[in-house]
Amino acid sequence: MKEAHHKADEKTYKFGMVIDLDKCTGCGACMVACMAENNLPFRKDNSDRLRSNLWMRVYKISNGRSFPDLDISFIPRPCQHCEGHGHHAATPCVSVCPATATDYSHETGIVSQVYTRCFGCRYCMAACPYHVRVFNWWDPTWPKGMSKYLNPDVSVRMRGVVEKCSFCYHRYQRAKNKAYAEERRELHEDEYQTACTQACPAGAITFGDLKNPEHKVYKLKKSPYAFRLLEKLGTNPKIYYVSTRDWVRKAGDVYLGKEGKDVTHA
Amino acid sequence: MDSASAPFDSALFPEGVKRCKFKWFLFWVAVLHGPIMVGVIGTLMCWGLALNVTYLNNNYPFGLWIAADLGIIALGGGAFFTGFLRYVVNIEELKNIVNYAVVIGVICYAAAQGILGIDIGQPLRGWFIFWHANVHSMLTEVAFCITCYFMVLCIEYLPLILENRQINKLGFFHGLAHHLHGAMPTIAAVGVFLSFFHQGSLGGVPGVLYGRPFAFREGFLVWPWTFFLAILSAIACGPCFTILVTWFTEKCAGKQLVKKNVIDILAKISGRLLVLYLILKILDTIVWVGLAKGVGAPFSSFYANQPYGYWVLITEIGILGIIPAMLLLSERVRRNEAGLIIACLLNCAGIFMNRWIIVVQTCAQPVMSFDKFVSYHPNWVEYATTLVFVWVGAVVIMLSYRYLPIFPQEKELNPL
Amino acid sequence: MKLDRRTFIELIVGFSAGAGGGFMATPVNWKLMDDMTIWSQELWPRYQLGGLKGSLPQQGKVTHADSVCNLCPGGCGITVRKVGDRATKIEGREGYPVNDGGICPLGAAGLQLLYGPWRIPSPLKRIGKRGSGNFEKISWDEAINEVVQKLGNLRQKGQSHTVACILGSDEGTVPRLFDRFLTAYGSPNFIRTASAEDTYELALGLMQGTTGSVGYDLERANFILSFGSGLIEGWGSPVRVIQAHSTWRSGDLKDRATVVQIEPRLSNTAAKADNWHPINPGTEAALALGLAHVIIKESLYNADFIGKHTFGFEDWSDSSGKTYMGFKRLVRTEYTPEAVAKITGLPAKKILTLARAFAKAKRPLAVWGRGKGTVSGSLYECMTVHALNALTGNINKPGGVSARPQVATRSWPEVERDATALSGSRRPRIDGAGSNRYPLTRYLPDRWSQVMNGGKAGAIQALLVHGADPYFTTLDSAAVAKAFDAIPFVVSFSTCLDETAYHADLILPNHHYLERWEDLPTPVGLQKPILGMLRPVVSPQFDTRHAGDVLMTIAKSMGGSVASAFPWDDYETLLKETMGDKWGSLEAAGYIVNEGYKPSAWSKAFGTPSGKFEFYITAFDQAGVKIGKDVGYLPHYEPVQPEGNPATYPLILIPTELMRLADGAVGNPPFCTKTLEETELKKNDLFVEVNPKTAADYGLSEGHHAMLETAKGKAKVLVHLFEGIMPGVIGIPKGLGHAAYDDYLAGKGVNANSLIGVVEDPVTGLSAAWGVRAKLTRV
Amino acid sequence: MSTTEEKEQAVAENEQAKGGDEQAAEVAPVKPGTWRFLIPIAAFALGFMSHFSLGWVILPPILYAEKQQPIDFSHKLHVDEVGDCEGCHYFREDGSFSGIPELENCAECHEEAMGEDPEEAKLITEYIEPGKEIPWLIYARQPQCVFFSHAAHVKMGEMDCAICHGPIGDSDHVRPYQYNRLTKYSRDIWGWNIAGLSKNGWDYLKQADNSGEIKIEHAARMKMDDCAECHMEKRGTHDACFVCHK
């Protein structure tokens, strides 16, 4: 699936995140910032998480122990922008989309989703073990006047299509636009940051080019406390997490059912 | 034919057979339209109000519809496999049932496509799967092959229609039917080729999901092992479904339509293939246990959440696999009507259960340790829209049986 | 030729084939297919988007406008991204001294409040029954006339003192305008809604003799002992505290700060803390004293500070020779770890360890104020915690606690009061604050309704509410509702249809916070004085007016000395004048921060009668507070009994405050409600947290419906089994249960305030209630 | 006689033989004739021609509706006056492109009437004085799923405006705005050729303006395939979805 999407002379990036779970307070600012930035719809009753439309979802996880030994941690989970490697050369969702509505950009390492191409078969959702993909079960609507705050840089989705976190790709487009206007091609680290990164009051999210030694993420991901979700599956995700708590790191792996009774959804 | 008591549409009947009064025919068609309308309402709700009218959700992007789709296609596998046996392997006796197998196939494939038309969120853009096809996707392979094979089935069904007593009087159609018959081995061979691919691809749909240890399988070239298992399971149960529907038709018609030896051939082949399938399936399961363990998912974890306990595995492979296989292998059971039907029923239920497992249980299995297991059961909209094809299928069968010469042996078995 | 069947069929088939072929040979079929696809892409935006001109979010020139957020007392700097004249996103303002780029979920969702359907489009007058939500639009002139007439009449009848104002703050020009209005008009009844500030201000006043609010130097502390404060859940200035939390979590593991949370429930703060000590709810003061015991016994306290700058630590005798017990003796005798263990439920060993760790830490800091600090709390409890800071010499030091002043602004000319104003202002306050009973307290926001219901139903004839939602946020909702019913004239200045506005007679909608100028004094808990400036980021979306302007118009229309108290043309003029020479930098930068501010040195820090930090509160006698017993002059543990009979109500209900759920004067915007966990809200029912052991006792399982009952009311709730809450304790989230606003918020859950009553603090009269007795039955 | 005809005759005879059959009466005997084969052919031809013309001639104009621009604007005049395009169509500081100028730009010169033109009077009385933005109809507006960077194309790609927009700067009048009734998008996107064909990707539409003069006014197509084609040509890649989509 590795198509030459980029020209050899074009600067390429591998954007990713390092999320410090010791700092994350589960406040939810990332979720709201994401919703506001990306024109996510909302409904009168959003209490059903199984149908709720969240690109960034903060999981509240617990170590499953009893009072007073219970411990809780938060795991913000944007799209993992899996690269795949080795035996699984392609992103799980990209390879299965029948209509090429999602692809992996080798320029940025971002997994895209084109809503006008997607026809809603939801195969990609079945393929994603992180549940980052959400379906528009309803026609999105805004109460009167509310659509005024919609961001013109992100398309509003229609019913019946799958959507997910795009690493605020439009901000990359914006940054490049600015760079081009200034007749340069390379972006500085701070020129392109996602909405959640920017909003996080704890500064728990760091975003940047994972292969650029100048970028903060490059060093952070090498922390001995860093891990990735479902590392063993070989999805090669671009979100790294850092936690000094052992059980949290353990919870990041495939660790299912009864065997994983220590870790539950709190 | 006694013209005084013959139904008024008797001129359209195949030659030399008896059919019920038109009013009774009309009555049953009307009765079937009840549930059809419920299904139509469900469909319109899905299209008009969007898919929130179902119980599908982000954890279960695939539910009854996709499971049923896979199941229906497998059952419809009887069509291509009987065709294969008749025209390629040249088992002459099967000419007496191949027509009906085609009718059942047409219904199944139409059903599968119809269900997909409801299942996808943007039906108006469904054609993107062809226009913007991603060749790496199993679903693309499925879509292309199913569509092509459906056309093949229609071409196979066409001569049957043309053989209607009145249509056949028209020279052109008569000739067309004749030539189509002549070309049938070729068409059947094409159909077999296409079917192998899409049956396999449907098995591959969950098999390639390497993010889902429950579904993922290694395989041969680009195809996961489930690709081959799906083909095998489809040809092992398709004929049984043909037998079942034939038997049911006979019960409704109140007469024998196909000779026992024909049925027996199908049942015997089905049984042997089922044994082969089960051996491979068990091997696959053993290999899979190791594969899943390798990525950190212990076997027990897959059966930790009810309703998906170990019973699922035991039922699928044991009760709905080994038992029908044993029954079908025994000549004594096959000769016994009840035995044969029970075996066929178990076999078909097995295929449905297998497809439900590879589709729905795959979605049900939490992969992240902190994912919450949630259960899913379809709602009436899903059931009604899925079942609508059973009722439409029944109408199609009634029409076909009444006006088309589906059963060559009917006249011989039921002399007027 | 006869049209026989064959010909007919040939014609049909031939024509159809030709038609099909002919049409297929035109581009229109694929063109239509393509068009239909685009139509399916745009189907939604065109038909559902309504409010936007055209079908798409319009492109336009992108600009950024800086302002300040006032949705909570946090006062963060914000940057609003605008496209054309539309505000499209609120982001934290980089470099702002409070939040430096960070933002909380509520702040990020602010545009939903700006453009939401809950905005009040114009002045509204109630036409139906109060609480029926029936209003009619009226003009500003009519609306203002109505107020002028009603207030004029009252004043004429000599009932000016029956007018009250309830505001969310008493600092800044707008609250001061309201205060000034009351002064000129002739009423003492300016009421500020409840918060932990009420008590902490008093504690600081008594122990340190200072005015001003508490400031914590959280960033530089390295051992944080929190007595139930939801540090990362909206306590203080939320973003700032979360950023401080991140500071504690940065650097090498061994260098990181230690956070200890004392709380009966595993809140997020407790979960993120290094140590969580669940103790019996309401026993925090005892624990603080137990810790003090160990610190004193093992001489781990700051001898320099205690020795030179405190009063009442050791036993002392007055001029008459009478000996008084000092803090040391009290603590040594009464609060041994064993005794405290019995009260709190925390093993003595843990008390010892904790006390040593706290006292030996380089820069320890004890913080107080339950949850988000939205309730007043017990004075003695506050004092015990503050005493811990004193023991470690942690006053006015880096990483310590101090009484922080405001940025100075120009004062206004003295109000020249006429006779009515003078006599009215001298009348006792409705809530009893400043009376002989509660001489220290300035406002008793939870008490006025109790007073009215207790036989003084006519005490308030007119109520003006601004920047607060007392109908929703005051404890004991039923009592508040009853009191409201007795007030003939309620005026709300709210921008949104909150509970108070919903029950008002007249709504005079203020501009939204992104549409107006207003100064915002130092955010709660900050250690340095900051002055932020709200500025109009977008033009007013509706027919609204600045509350300051409206109030001045009302005053001017009343004529006489009331009018002459407001010599400014309009609010903007007043604001500029008040800011004086600071206006220039405020207008340019949007804020002023006194970076160099340092709290006074110990020698000059205390304005108490003794000139020292007082463990023994001499100010009590001066103010005429009746204390009764000797121990009452010292920080000590005085149990605040939760309301309810233990036999009827065997469990204890405590309110829990969530970062993602606004429970103050601002209703939760839809985005924030969307982030609530599945175990917090399900459809319209909220979950209460119950320990599985407790639940088992009552036959309850996860997701069961149950009836939660207290002496104040009952509500149907869902049960969430939570191992993080103490057995016998139930947690209920605050912020739900709105009846006003709209379908995105109204009708969801129950208001925790409706289940919890007021328990008056014996000294301050503020509500010291931390919970209530309850029972839970399965339904 | 061909085999088919033999069979037809046989069928016909067969029908005749069964005179008792109620339906047989309706079936008239068919006599073979040399003209007989023309029937289906004629029917086919008729069907073909009617639908062929329906698709090519009748439907296309029905698919589109036309609107006039609010003001008849002369690019030529303005280019002469202002000197270049950048005076009105410029890059903003953030790299975004201003596109169609806002009223503010117009008002810079037209606060007071500069000439006698009734269109200018309209500009002043209907828009500048009440401060109402001019509701220009944008020929090149892309669907909302599209991200287009003028900077990338003009600054980095050094493309001439006319490649996409045609030599619009030379025009004296604005042409009518046609839009698809179904999609509401400008006809320029699909292209004026109903088949969506374009010569070398960028053929220009020839259209008569109000003066009756034939002028080249606009580029033909701006569909995704056109973008992809050029990207392929210039960059050697179709690029990832998230280059032009948002």
mmCIF file of C-alpha atoms in Angstrom, chain C residues 480-593:
data_model
loop_
_atom_site.group_PDB
_atom_site.id
_atom_site.type_symbol
_atom_site.label_atom_id
_atom_site.label_comp_id
_atom_site.label_asym_id
_atom_site.label_seq_id
_atom_site.Cartn_x
_atom_site.Cartn_y
_atom_site.Cartn_z
ATOM 1 C CA VAL C 480 -35.020 29.619 47.593
ATOM 2 C CA ALA C 481 -37.976 28.975 45.331
ATOM 3 C CA LYS C 482 -40.336 29.818 48.169
ATOM 4 C CA ALA C 483 -38.469 33.024 48.931
ATOM 5 C CA PHE C 484 -38.470 33.981 45.268
ATOM 6 C CA ASP C 485 -42.188 33.501 45.163
ATOM 7 C CA ALA C 486 -42.526 36.025 47.955
ATOM 8 C CA ILE C 487 -40.542 38.704 46.108
ATOM 9 C CA PRO C 488 -42.940 40.816 44.054
ATOM 10 C CA PHE C 489 -40.372 42.117 41.612
ATOM 11 C CA VAL C 490 -37.357 40.185 40.372
ATOM 12 C CA VAL C 491 -35.108 41.663 37.722
ATOM 13 C CA SER C 492 -32.449 39.639 35.988
ATOM 14 C CA PHE C 493 -29.580 41.062 33.973
ATOM 15 C CA SER C 494 -28.630 37.660 32.608
ATOM 16 C CA THR C 495 -27.595 37.099 29.006
ATOM 17 C CA CYS C 496 -28.927 33.576 29.118
ATOM 18 C CA LEU C 497 -32.198 32.172 30.256
ATOM 19 C CA ASP C 498 -30.839 30.779 33.517
ATOM 20 C CA GLU C 499 -33.003 29.683 36.440
ATOM 21 C CA THR C 500 -33.132 33.130 37.995
ATOM 22 C CA ALA C 501 -34.026 34.808 34.714
ATOM 23 C CA TYR C 502 -36.602 32.132 34.137
ATOM 24 C CA HIS C 503 -38.243 33.066 37.432
ATOM 25 C CA ALA C 504 -37.790 36.794 37.008
ATOM 26 C CA ASP C 505 -40.445 39.353 36.223
ATOM 27 C CA LEU C 506 -38.236 41.324 33.997
ATOM 28 C CA ILE C 507 -35.101 40.386 32.106
ATOM 29 C CA LEU C 508 -32.746 43.136 30.999
ATOM 30 C CA PRO C 509 -30.243 41.127 29.015
ATOM 31 C CA ASN C 510 -26.647 42.134 29.377
ATOM 32 C CA HIS C 511 -24.225 41.803 26.475
ATOM 33 C CA HIS C 512 -22.540 38.442 26.330
ATOM 34 C CA TYR C 513 -19.016 38.407 27.707
ATOM 35 C CA LEU C 514 -17.599 38.473 24.197
ATOM 36 C CA GLU C 515 -19.665 41.505 23.300
ATOM 37 C CA ARG C 516 -18.788 43.937 26.045
ATOM 38 C CA TRP C 517 -16.195 45.919 27.916
ATOM 39 C CA GLU C 518 -15.714 45.046 31.551
ATOM 40 C CA ASP C 519 -12.831 44.852 33.933
ATOM 41 C CA LEU C 520 -12.077 41.572 35.627
ATOM 42 C CA PRO C 521 -10.164 41.697 38.909
ATOM 43 C CA THR C 522 -7.613 39.118 40.002
ATOM 44 C CA PRO C 523 -8.806 35.577 39.536
ATOM 45 C CA VAL C 524 -9.488 33.572 42.655
ATOM 46 C CA GLY C 525 -6.488 32.032 44.370
ATOM 47 C CA LEU C 526 -3.851 33.873 42.393
ATOM 48 C CA GLN C 527 -0.857 35.129 44.322
ATOM 49 C CA LYS C 528 -0.252 38.258 42.270
ATOM 50 C CA PRO C 529 -2.635 41.092 41.439
ATOM 51 C CA ILE C 530 -3.939 41.010 37.906
ATOM 52 C CA LEU C 531 -6.505 43.127 36.159
ATOM 53 C CA GLY C 532 -8.008 41.727 32.982
ATOM 54 C CA MET C 533 -10.192 43.481 30.494
ATOM 55 C CA LEU C 534 -13.145 41.928 28.714
ATOM 56 C CA ARG C 535 -13.573 43.548 25.367
ATOM 57 C CA PRO C 536 -16.131 43.294 22.589
ATOM 58 C CA VAL C 537 -14.892 40.612 20.242
ATOM 59 C CA VAL C 538 -18.051 40.533 18.208
ATOM 60 C CA SER C 539 -20.803 43.051 17.860
ATOM 61 C CA PRO C 540 -23.885 42.340 19.978
ATOM 62 C CA GLN C 541 -25.867 39.533 18.408
ATOM 63 C CA PHE C 542 -29.151 40.569 19.935
ATOM 64 C CA ASP C 543 -30.941 43.607 21.265
ATOM 65 C CA THR C 544 -28.948 43.593 24.488
ATOM 66 C CA ARG C 545 -27.348 46.351 26.548
ATOM 67 C CA HIS C 546 -24.450 46.552 28.912
ATOM 68 C CA ALA C 547 -25.696 46.007 32.461
ATOM 69 C CA GLY C 548 -23.584 48.937 33.618
ATOM 70 C CA ASP C 549 -25.249 51.244 31.152
ATOM 71 C CA VAL C 550 -28.686 49.925 32.002
ATOM 72 C CA LEU C 551 -28.138 50.401 35.698
ATOM 73 C CA MET C 552 -26.868 53.944 35.155
ATOM 74 C CA THR C 553 -29.851 54.730 32.937
ATOM 75 C CA ILE C 554 -32.147 53.450 35.664
ATOM 76 C CA ALA C 555 -30.366 55.562 38.269
ATOM 77 C CA LYS C 556 -30.435 58.643 36.106
ATOM 78 C CA SER C 557 -34.108 58.204 35.371
ATOM 79 C CA MET C 558 -34.806 58.114 39.081
ATOM 80 C CA GLY C 559 -33.447 61.594 39.409
ATOM 81 C CA GLY C 560 -32.315 63.264 42.587
ATOM 82 C CA SER C 561 -29.332 62.094 44.531
ATOM 83 C CA VAL C 562 -29.610 58.646 42.979
ATOM 84 C CA ALA C 563 -29.044 60.161 39.550
ATOM 85 C CA SER C 564 -26.285 62.440 40.679
ATOM 86 C CA ALA C 565 -24.360 59.487 42.097
ATOM 87 C CA PHE C 566 -23.714 58.497 38.497
ATOM 88 C CA PRO C 567 -22.024 61.442 36.835
ATOM 89 C CA TRP C 568 -20.658 59.407 33.943
ATOM 90 C CA ASP C 569 -22.085 59.523 30.421
ATOM 91 C CA ASP C 570 -21.983 55.845 29.978
ATOM 92 C CA TYR C 571 -20.268 52.744 31.209
ATOM 93 C CA GLU C 572 -17.338 53.019 28.839
ATOM 94 C CA THR C 573 -16.554 56.494 30.100
ATOM 95 C CA LEU C 574 -16.743 55.267 33.644
ATOM 96 C CA LEU C 575 -14.485 52.352 32.875
ATOM 97 C CA LYS C 576 -11.862 54.531 31.236
ATOM 98 C CA GLU C 577 -11.975 57.006 34.074
ATOM 99 C CA THR C 578 -11.741 54.319 36.694
ATOM 100 C CA MET C 579 -8.768 52.719 35.017
ATOM 101 C CA GLY C 580 -7.114 56.083 34.757
ATOM 102 C CA ASP C 581 -3.587 55.920 33.440
ATOM 103 C CA LYS C 582 -3.833 52.170 33.310
ATOM 104 C CA TRP C 583 -6.409 52.358 30.530
ATOM 105 C CA GLY C 584 -3.796 52.719 27.829
ATOM 106 C CA SER C 585 -2.007 49.491 28.660
ATOM 107 C CA LEU C 586 -5.269 47.735 29.446
ATOM 108 C CA GLU C 587 -6.628 48.630 26.057
ATOM 109 C CA ALA C 588 -3.451 47.615 24.293
ATOM 110 C CA ALA C 589 -2.508 44.464 26.173
ATOM 111 C CA GLY C 590 -5.853 43.546 27.655
ATOM 112 C CA TYR C 591 -4.461 43.103 31.134
ATOM 113 C CA ILE C 592 -2.193 44.478 33.809
ATOM 114 C CA VAL C 593 -0.172 42.278 36.067
#
